[in-house]
PDB file of C-alpha atoms and ligand atoms in Angstrom:
ATOM      1  CA  MET A 697      84.574 153.173  46.328  1.00  0.00           C
ATOM      2  CA  ILE A 698      84.820 149.128  47.631  1.00  0.00           C
ATOM      3  CA  ALA A 699      87.895 148.110  50.286  1.00  0.00           C
ATOM      4  CA  LEU A 700      89.118 145.501  52.333  1.00  0.00           C
ATOM      5  CA  LYS A 701      91.538 145.757  54.912  1.00  0.00           C
ATOM      6  CA  ASP A 702      93.230 143.045  56.945  1.00  0.00           C
ATOM      7  CA  ILE A 703      89.956 140.779  56.551  1.00  0.00           C
ATOM      8  CA  GLU A 704      90.065 137.164  57.903  1.00  0.00           C
ATOM      9  CA  PHE A 705      86.715 135.335  57.203  1.00  0.00           C
ATOM     10  CA  ARG A 706      86.048 131.262  58.028  1.00  0.00           C
ATOM     11  CA  TYR A 707      82.903 129.384  57.695  1.00  0.00           C
ATOM     12  CA  PRO A 708      81.991 127.900  61.726  1.00  0.00           C
ATOM     13  CA  GLY A 709      83.310 123.857  61.448  1.00  0.00           C
ATOM     14  CA  SER A 710      85.936 124.337  57.972  1.00  0.00           C
ATOM     15  CA  ASP A 711      89.103 124.485  57.861  1.00  0.00           C
ATOM     16  CA  PHE A 712      88.337 127.106  54.295  1.00  0.00           C
ATOM     17  CA  CYS A 713      90.156 129.735  55.345  1.00  0.00           C
ATOM     18  CA  LEU A 714      89.997 133.989  53.764  1.00  0.00           C
ATOM     19  CA  ARG A 715      92.363 136.227  53.713  1.00  0.00           C
ATOM     20  CA  VAL A 716      92.760 139.873  52.463  1.00  0.00           C
ATOM     21  CA  PRO A 717      95.085 142.244  53.527  1.00  0.00           C
ATOM     22  CA  GLU A 718      93.612 144.250  51.221  1.00  0.00           C
ATOM     23  CA  MET A 719      91.338 145.230  47.932  1.00  0.00           C
ATOM     24  CA  VAL A 720      90.452 148.787  47.152  1.00  0.00           C
ATOM     25  CA  VAL A 721      87.832 149.260  43.993  1.00  0.00           C
ATOM     26  CA  ALA A 722      88.037 152.592  43.026  1.00  0.00           C
ATOM     27  CA  ARG A 723      84.472 153.730  41.531  1.00  0.00           C
ATOM     28  CA  GLY A 724      83.155 153.075  38.181  1.00  0.00           C
ATOM     29  CA  THR A 725      85.106 150.084  38.035  1.00  0.00           C
ATOM     30  CA  THR A 726      84.684 147.138  36.742  1.00  0.00           C
ATOM     31  CA  VAL A 727      85.855 143.308  38.418  1.00  0.00           C
ATOM     32  CA  ALA A 728      86.416 140.006  36.854  1.00  0.00           C
ATOM     33  CA  LEU A 729      86.763 137.666  39.760  1.00  0.00           C
ATOM     34  CA  ILE A 730      88.501 134.505  38.986  1.00  0.00           C
ATOM     35  CA  GLY A 731      90.508 131.761  40.527  1.00  0.00           C
ATOM     36  CA  PRO A 732      89.106 127.660  40.931  1.00  0.00           C
ATOM     37  CA  SER A 733      86.405 126.370  42.024  1.00  0.00           C
ATOM     38  CA  GLY A 734      86.887 127.336  46.166  1.00  0.00           C
ATOM     39  CA  SER A 735      88.548 129.540  46.071  1.00  0.00           C
ATOM     40  CA  GLY A 736      86.304 131.775  48.282  1.00  0.00           C
ATOM     41  CA  LYS A 737      84.755 134.621  44.752  1.00  0.00           C
ATOM     42  CA  THR A 738      81.695 134.053  46.203  1.00  0.00           C
ATOM     43  CA  THR A 739      82.364 134.528  49.335  1.00  0.00           C
ATOM     44  CA  ILE A 740      84.274 137.534  48.234  1.00  0.00           C
ATOM     45  CA  LEU A 741      80.592 139.014  47.051  1.00  0.00           C
ATOM     46  CA  ASN A 742      79.086 137.777  50.280  1.00  0.00           C
ATOM     47  CA  LEU A 743      81.189 139.398  52.681  1.00  0.00           C
ATOM     48  CA  ILE A 744      81.020 142.810  50.196  1.00  0.00           C
ATOM     49  CA  ALA A 745      77.201 142.557  50.534  1.00  0.00           C
ATOM     50  CA  GLY A 746      76.888 142.178  54.185  1.00  0.00           C
ATOM     51  CA  ILE A 747      75.910 138.997  53.680  1.00  0.00           C
ATOM     52  CA  LEU A 748      78.079 137.514  55.912  1.00  0.00           C
ATOM     53  CA  VAL A 749      80.744 139.360  58.688  1.00  0.00           C
ATOM     54  CA  PRO A 750      84.760 139.197  58.444  1.00  0.00           C
ATOM     55  CA  ASP A 751      85.874 137.575  61.940  1.00  0.00           C
ATOM     56  CA  THR A 752      88.516 140.580  61.934  1.00  0.00           C
ATOM     57  CA  GLY A 753      89.264 143.599  60.100  1.00  0.00           C
ATOM     58  CA  HIS A 754      87.096 145.999  58.358  1.00  0.00           C
ATOM     59  CA  ILE A 755      84.934 146.536  54.650  1.00  0.00           C
ATOM     60  CA  ALA A 756      83.605 149.809  52.965  1.00  0.00           C
ATOM     61  CA  THR A 757      80.991 148.680  50.554  1.00  0.00           C
ATOM     62  CA  ASN A 758      80.130 151.985  49.076  1.00  0.00           C
ATOM     63  CA  ASP A 759      82.769 153.853  51.549  1.00  0.00           C
ATOM     64  CA  VAL A 760      80.080 152.731  54.261  1.00  0.00           C
ATOM     65  CA  ASP A 761      81.341 150.292  57.023  1.00  0.00           C
ATOM     66  CA  LEU A 762      79.852 147.230  57.287  1.00  0.00           C
ATOM     67  CA  SER A 763      80.618 146.402  60.196  1.00  0.00           C
ATOM     68  CA  ARG A 764      79.086 149.109  62.105  1.00  0.00           C
ATOM     69  CA  LEU A 765      75.470 148.507  61.342  1.00  0.00           C
ATOM     70  CA  GLY A 766      73.672 146.026  62.553  1.00  0.00           C
ATOM     71  CA  ASP A 767      71.421 143.042  60.877  1.00  0.00           C
ATOM     72  CA  SER A 768      68.611 144.650  59.589  1.00  0.00           C
ATOM     73  CA  ALA A 769      70.265 148.002  58.409  1.00  0.00           C
ATOM     74  CA  ARG A 770      73.477 146.431  56.525  1.00  0.00           C
ATOM     75  CA  ARG A 771      69.936 144.190  54.612  1.00  0.00           C
ATOM     76  CA  ALA A 772      68.527 147.836  54.264  1.00  0.00           C
ATOM     77  CA  PHE A 773      72.565 149.320  53.198  1.00  0.00           C
ATOM     78  CA  ARG A 774      72.127 146.017  51.335  1.00  0.00           C
ATOM     79  CA  ILE A 775      68.914 146.429  49.159  1.00  0.00           C
ATOM     80  CA  GLN A 776      68.983 150.122  48.077  1.00  0.00           C
ATOM     81  CA  ASN A 777      72.085 149.752  46.988  1.00  0.00           C
ATOM     82  CA  ILE A 778      73.526 146.469  45.943  1.00  0.00           C
ATOM     83  CA  GLY A 779      72.434 144.855  43.040  1.00  0.00           C
ATOM     84  CA  LEU A 780      73.108 140.441  43.037  1.00  0.00           C
ATOM     85  CA  VAL A 781      73.177 137.934  40.426  1.00  0.00           C
ATOM     86  CA  PHE A 782      73.452 134.784  42.239  1.00  0.00           C
ATOM     87  CA  GLN A 783      74.685 131.783  40.724  1.00  0.00           C
ATOM     88  CA  GLU A 784      72.123 129.891  41.163  1.00  0.00           C
ATOM     89  CA  PHE A 785      69.738 132.654  40.009  1.00  0.00           C
ATOM     90  CA  GLU A 786      67.591 132.247  43.459  1.00  0.00           C
ATOM     91  CA  LEU A 787      64.187 133.515  42.017  1.00  0.00           C
ATOM     92  CA  ILE A 788      60.976 132.213  43.294  1.00  0.00           C
ATOM     93  CA  GLU A 789      59.994 129.895  41.629  1.00  0.00           C
ATOM     94  CA  HIS A 790      56.157 130.324  41.640  1.00  0.00           C
ATOM     95  CA  LEU A 791      55.992 134.412  41.208  1.00  0.00           C
ATOM     96  CA  SER A 792      54.984 135.622  38.282  1.00  0.00           C
ATOM     97  CA  VAL A 793      58.516 137.156  35.644  1.00  0.00           C
ATOM     98  CA  LEU A 794      57.115 140.697  37.106  1.00  0.00           C
ATOM     99  CA  ASP A 795      56.436 140.046  41.086  1.00  0.00           C
ATOM    100  CA  ASN A 796      60.141 138.518  40.896  1.00  0.00           C
ATOM    101  CA  ILE A 797      61.716 141.523  38.887  1.00  0.00           C
ATOM    102  CA  LEU A 798      60.095 143.251  41.852  1.00  0.00           C
ATOM    103  CA  LEU A 799      61.471 141.699  44.994  1.00  0.00           C
ATOM    104  CA  PRO A 800      63.795 144.391  46.576  1.00  0.00           C
ATOM    105  CA  CYS A 801      60.804 146.601  46.669  1.00  0.00           C
ATOM    106  CA  ARG A 802      58.706 143.871  48.757  1.00  0.00           C
ATOM    107  CA  ILE A 803      61.380 142.382  51.087  1.00  0.00           C
ATOM    108  CA  THR A 804      62.646 145.254  53.502  1.00  0.00           C
ATOM    109  CA  PRO A 805      59.845 147.757  55.082  1.00  0.00           C
ATOM    110  CA  ALA A 806      62.191 151.061  53.653  1.00  0.00           C
ATOM    111  CA  ILE A 807      60.977 151.229  50.273  1.00  0.00           C
ATOM    112  CA  SER A 808      56.853 150.554  49.215  1.00  0.00           C
ATOM    113  CA  LEU A 809      56.595 149.400  46.446  1.00  0.00           C
ATOM    114  CA  GLN A 810      54.875 152.904  43.751  1.00  0.00           C
ATOM    115  CA  GLN A 811      54.013 151.988  40.032  1.00  0.00           C
ATOM    116  CA  THR A 812      57.498 154.314  39.222  1.00  0.00           C
ATOM    117  CA  HIS A 813      59.230 150.373  40.482  1.00  0.00           C
ATOM    118  CA  ARG A 814      56.457 148.761  37.582  1.00  0.00           C
ATOM    119  CA  ASP A 815      57.538 150.835  35.527  1.00  0.00           C
ATOM    120  CA  ARG A 816      60.798 149.961  35.434  1.00  0.00           C
ATOM    121  CA  ALA A 817      60.635 146.224  36.151  1.00  0.00           C
ATOM    122  CA  ALA A 818      58.587 146.476  32.233  1.00  0.00           C
ATOM    123  CA  ASP A 819      61.261 148.779  31.221  1.00  0.00           C
ATOM    124  CA  LEU A 820      63.860 146.341  32.125  1.00  0.00           C
ATOM    125  CA  ALA A 821      61.749 143.097  31.134  1.00  0.00           C
ATOM    126  CA  ARG A 822      61.817 144.844  27.692  1.00  0.00           C
ATOM    127  CA  GLU A 823      65.321 145.976  27.459  1.00  0.00           C
ATOM    128  CA  VAL A 824      66.181 142.862  27.916  1.00  0.00           C
ATOM    129  CA  GLY A 825      63.457 140.079  25.389  1.00  0.00           C
ATOM    130  CA  LEU A 826      60.968 139.941  28.258  1.00  0.00           C
ATOM    131  CA  ALA A 827      58.060 142.085  27.830  1.00  0.00           C
ATOM    132  CA  ASP A 828      55.396 138.988  26.831  1.00  0.00           C
ATOM    133  CA  LYS A 829      56.447 136.903  29.459  1.00  0.00           C
ATOM    134  CA  LEU A 830      56.001 139.536  32.475  1.00  0.00           C
ATOM    135  CA  ARG A 831      53.459 137.546  33.537  1.00  0.00           C
ATOM    136  CA  ARG A 832      54.268 133.972  33.600  1.00  0.00           C
ATOM    137  CA  TYR A 833      55.783 132.338  36.379  1.00  0.00           C
ATOM    138  CA  VAL A 834      59.356 131.532  36.821  1.00  0.00           C
ATOM    139  CA  ARG A 835      59.088 127.444  36.703  1.00  0.00           C
ATOM    140  CA  LYS A 836      58.035 127.790  32.797  1.00  0.00           C
ATOM    141  CA  LEU A 837      61.079 129.772  31.838  1.00  0.00           C
ATOM    142  CA  SER A 838      64.184 128.199  30.039  1.00  0.00           C
ATOM    143  CA  GLN A 839      68.033 128.725  31.971  1.00  0.00           C
ATOM    144  CA  GLY A 840      68.904 132.254  29.772  1.00  0.00           C
ATOM    145  CA  GLU A 841      65.377 133.620  30.770  1.00  0.00           C
ATOM    146  CA  ARG A 842      65.893 133.253  34.042  1.00  0.00           C
ATOM    147  CA  GLN A 843      68.736 134.679  33.907  1.00  0.00           C
ATOM    148  CA  ARG A 844      67.772 138.304  32.459  1.00  0.00           C
ATOM    149  CA  VAL A 845      65.449 138.159  35.169  1.00  0.00           C
ATOM    150  CA  ALA A 846      67.552 137.754  37.813  1.00  0.00           C
ATOM    151  CA  LEU A 847      69.604 140.218  36.463  1.00  0.00           C
ATOM    152  CA  CYS A 848      66.077 142.867  35.724  1.00  0.00           C
ATOM    153  CA  ARG A 849      65.772 142.249  39.240  1.00  0.00           C
ATOM    154  CA  ALA A 850      69.548 143.294  40.806  1.00  0.00           C
ATOM    155  CA  LEU A 851      69.067 146.416  37.984  1.00  0.00           C
ATOM    156  CA  LEU A 852      65.665 147.507  39.382  1.00  0.00           C
ATOM    157  CA  LEU A 853      67.090 149.733  42.018  1.00  0.00           C
ATOM    158  CA  GLU A 854      69.005 151.733  40.144  1.00  0.00           C
ATOM    159  CA  PRO A 855      72.084 150.282  42.398  1.00  0.00           C
ATOM    160  CA  ALA A 856      75.650 151.832  41.875  1.00  0.00           C
ATOM    161  CA  LEU A 857      77.159 149.163  42.700  1.00  0.00           C
ATOM    162  CA  LEU A 858      76.276 145.408  41.050  1.00  0.00           C
ATOM    163  CA  LEU A 859      77.867 141.941  42.080  1.00  0.00           C
ATOM    164  CA  CYS A 860      77.354 138.684  39.993  1.00  0.00           C
ATOM    165  CA  ASP A 861      78.241 135.634  40.445  1.00  0.00           C
ATOM    166  CA  GLU A 862      78.963 133.400  37.321  1.00  0.00           C
ATOM    167  CA  PRO A 863      75.868 135.191  35.300  1.00  0.00           C
ATOM    168  CA  THR A 864      76.803 133.874  32.087  1.00  0.00           C
ATOM    169  CA  GLY A 865      77.795 130.494  33.980  1.00  0.00           C
ATOM    170  CA  ASN A 866      74.548 128.387  32.608  1.00  0.00           C
ATOM    171  CA  LEU A 867      73.886 130.328  29.348  1.00  0.00           C
ATOM    172  CA  ASP A 868      75.032 129.491  25.721  1.00  0.00           C
ATOM    173  CA  PRO A 869      76.992 132.143  23.551  1.00  0.00           C
ATOM    174  CA  ILE A 870      73.793 133.520  22.193  1.00  0.00           C
ATOM    175  CA  ASN A 871      72.424 134.362  25.666  1.00  0.00           C
ATOM    176  CA  LYS A 872      75.371 134.663  27.023  1.00  0.00           C
ATOM    177  CA  ALA A 873      76.384 137.750  24.516  1.00  0.00           C
ATOM    178  CA  HIS A 874      72.865 139.539  25.781  1.00  0.00           C
ATOM    179  CA  VAL A 875      73.362 139.306  29.100  1.00  0.00           C
ATOM    180  CA  LEU A 876      77.003 140.336  29.140  1.00  0.00           C
ATOM    181  CA  GLN A 877      75.890 143.265  26.516  1.00  0.00           C
ATOM    182  CA  ILE A 878      73.047 144.586  28.622  1.00  0.00           C
ATOM    183  CA  LEU A 879      75.536 144.407  31.882  1.00  0.00           C
ATOM    184  CA  PHE A 880      77.748 146.765  30.368  1.00  0.00           C
ATOM    185  CA  ASP A 881      75.343 149.366  28.366  1.00  0.00           C
ATOM    186  CA  TYR A 882      73.813 149.483  32.460  1.00  0.00           C
ATOM    187  CA  VAL A 883      77.645 149.644  34.072  1.00  0.00           C
ATOM    188  CA  ASN A 884      78.413 152.618  30.944  1.00  0.00           C
ATOM    189  CA  ARG A 885      75.090 154.444  31.866  1.00  0.00           C
ATOM    190  CA  HIS A 886      75.164 154.873  35.250  1.00  0.00           C
ATOM    191  CA  ASP A 887      79.204 154.775  36.497  1.00  0.00           C
ATOM    192  CA  THR A 888      78.727 151.812  38.232  1.00  0.00           C
ATOM    193  CA  THR A 889      80.886 149.457  40.033  1.00  0.00           C
ATOM    194  CA  LEU A 890      81.269 146.220  38.994  1.00  0.00           C
ATOM    195  CA  LEU A 891      81.992 142.590  40.147  1.00  0.00           C
ATOM    196  CA  THR A 892      81.531 139.814  38.237  1.00  0.00           C
ATOM    197  CA  VAL A 893      83.343 136.479  39.044  1.00  0.00           C
ATOM    198  CA  THR A 894      83.542 134.524  35.694  1.00  0.00           C
ATOM    199  CA  HIS A 895      85.346 131.166  34.624  1.00  0.00           C
ATOM    200  CA  ASP A 896      84.976 132.895  30.973  1.00  0.00           C
ATOM    201  CA  HIS A 897      88.888 134.533  30.438  1.00  0.00           C
ATOM    202  CA  GLU A 898      87.867 135.606  26.886  1.00  0.00           C
ATOM    203  CA  LEU A 899      85.604 137.991  29.106  1.00  0.00           C
ATOM    204  CA  LEU A 900      89.007 139.639  30.890  1.00  0.00           C
ATOM    205  CA  PRO A 901      89.395 142.645  28.251  1.00  0.00           C
ATOM    206  CA  ARG A 902      85.985 143.838  28.485  1.00  0.00           C
ATOM    207  CA  PHE A 903      87.112 145.057  32.277  1.00  0.00           C
ATOM    208  CA  ASP A 904      88.704 147.553  34.073  1.00  0.00           C
ATOM    209  CA  GLU A 905      90.397 144.880  36.473  1.00  0.00           C
ATOM    210  CA  THR A 906      91.348 141.195  37.315  1.00  0.00           C
ATOM    211  CA  ILE A 907      90.974 140.338  40.380  1.00  0.00           C
ATOM    212  CA  ASP A 908      91.960 135.472  41.072  1.00  0.00           C
ATOM    213  CA  CYS A 909      90.840 135.143  44.610  1.00  0.00           C
ATOM    214  CA  GLN A 910      93.449 132.307  44.873  1.00  0.00           C
ATOM    215  CA  GLN A 911      96.001 134.219  46.663  1.00  0.00           C
ATOM    216  CA  PHE A 912      93.589 135.238  49.441  1.00  0.00           C
ATOM    217  CA  HIS A 913      92.563 131.803  49.611  1.00  0.00           C
ATOM    218  CA  ALA A 914      94.924 130.752  53.295  1.00  0.00           C
ATOM    219  CA  SER A 915      93.971 127.103  54.633  1.00  0.00           C
ATOM    220  CA  SER A 916      93.418 127.385  58.638  1.00  0.00           C
ATOM    221  CA  GLU A 917      96.597 125.500  58.938  1.00  0.00           C
ATOM    222  CA  ALA A 918      98.689 127.799  56.845  1.00  0.00           C
ATOM    223  CA  ILE A 919      97.483 130.734  59.691  1.00  0.00           C
ATOM    224  CA  ALA A 920      98.796 128.909  62.563  1.00  0.00           C
TER     225      ALA A 920
HETATM  226  P1  LIG B1022      83.811 129.563  45.127  1.00  0.00           P
HETATM  227  O1  LIG B1022      82.975 130.785  44.689  1.00  0.00           O
HETATM  228  O2  LIG B1022      85.048 130.572  44.159  1.00  0.00           O
HETATM  229  O3  LIG B1022      83.887 128.868  44.447  1.00  0.00           O
HETATM  230  P2  LIG B1022      83.587 129.479  47.554  1.00  0.00           P
HETATM  231  O4  LIG B1022      83.352 131.111  48.581  1.00  0.00           O
HETATM  232  O5  LIG B1022      82.038 129.183  47.424  1.00  0.00           O
HETATM  233  O6  LIG B1022      84.412 129.608  46.402  1.00  0.00           O
HETATM  234  O7  LIG B1022      84.016 128.583  48.669  1.00  0.00           O
HETATM  235  C1  LIG B1022      84.683 128.489  49.223  1.00  0.00           C
HETATM  236  C2  LIG B1022      85.212 127.188  50.289  1.00  0.00           C
HETATM  237  O8  LIG B1022      84.253 127.414  51.389  1.00  0.00           O
HETATM  238  C3  LIG B1022      84.997 125.993  49.975  1.00  0.00           C
HETATM  239  O9  LIG B1022      85.996 125.188  50.731  1.00  0.00           O
HETATM  240  C4  LIG B1022      83.957 125.642  49.772  1.00  0.00           C
HETATM  241  O10 LIG B1022      83.335 124.888  50.373  1.00  0.00           O
HETATM  242  C5  LIG B1022      83.429 126.702  51.868  1.00  0.00           C
HETATM  243  N1  LIG B1022      82.287 127.099  51.914  1.00  0.00           N
HETATM  244  C6  LIG B1022      81.222 127.689  51.066  1.00  0.00           C
HETATM  245  N2  LIG B1022      80.531 127.799  51.809  1.00  0.00           N
HETATM  246  C7  LIG B1022      79.955 127.513  53.071  1.00  0.00           C
HETATM  247  C8  LIG B1022      79.672 126.925  54.501  1.00  0.00           C
HETATM  248  N3  LIG B1022      77.983 127.708  53.996  1.00  0.00           N
HETATM  249  N4  LIG B1022      79.602 126.523  55.372  1.00  0.00           N
HETATM  250  C9  LIG B1022      80.931 125.601  55.399  1.00  0.00           C
HETATM  251  N5  LIG B1022      81.946 125.744  54.624  1.00  0.00           N
HETATM  252  C10 LIG B1022      81.462 126.716  53.240  1.00  0.00           C
HETATM  253 MG1  LIG B1023      81.560 130.111  43.465  1.00  0.00          MG
END
């Protein structure tokens, strides 16, 4: 379960203020996060992931109160429990497809890279149609291929929670349908909680719930 309670968050030196009195997402639920640009969708994902820390309030992610963890514990928790697909993919251009998918194993001392990880990375790449590109540098891939690499990386450690920031935003209709199929197949098979930012209102019926982030957006003046 994810639970946000009495959250306030501001970026230093910015007017933007996010206020979430309450938001609860039950385990295994799929949620579409909608709202205009600048309404705080990415900020909410980063708060749930523990990348950002709220000024006030509590966030429980998979029933763990992130505010009780220090920076390194929060980071280790994130890598082990949360699959993240970022808006800009955040791949490493000079590494191969395989090495990008394996990154979660490389960036935390809590996990040591095993052959099982390599096998799983290859299986995932095959599922998304990248089996023949495992050794290729990411900088030589198309946008659709990059997005699929980002998805494989997010699924490597079989996370119970998936946070995706416009995962189909840069894709043509065929790639979009493909990425969504992979995402929902995974979620249905693993009883995963999924939060996805999307601007595509045609997709909303595929999700259990829709949350409009505009309601959480308050200017500093409105608070004062
Ligand atoms: P969305 O994802 O809905 O487009 P964001 O969560 O990215 O919105 O941003 C919400 C607001 O916070 C915007 O006004 C944006 O300019 C501001 N913002 C985002 N990131 C930062 C940052 N690192 N520092 C200062 N302001 C930021
Ligand atoms: Mg955003």
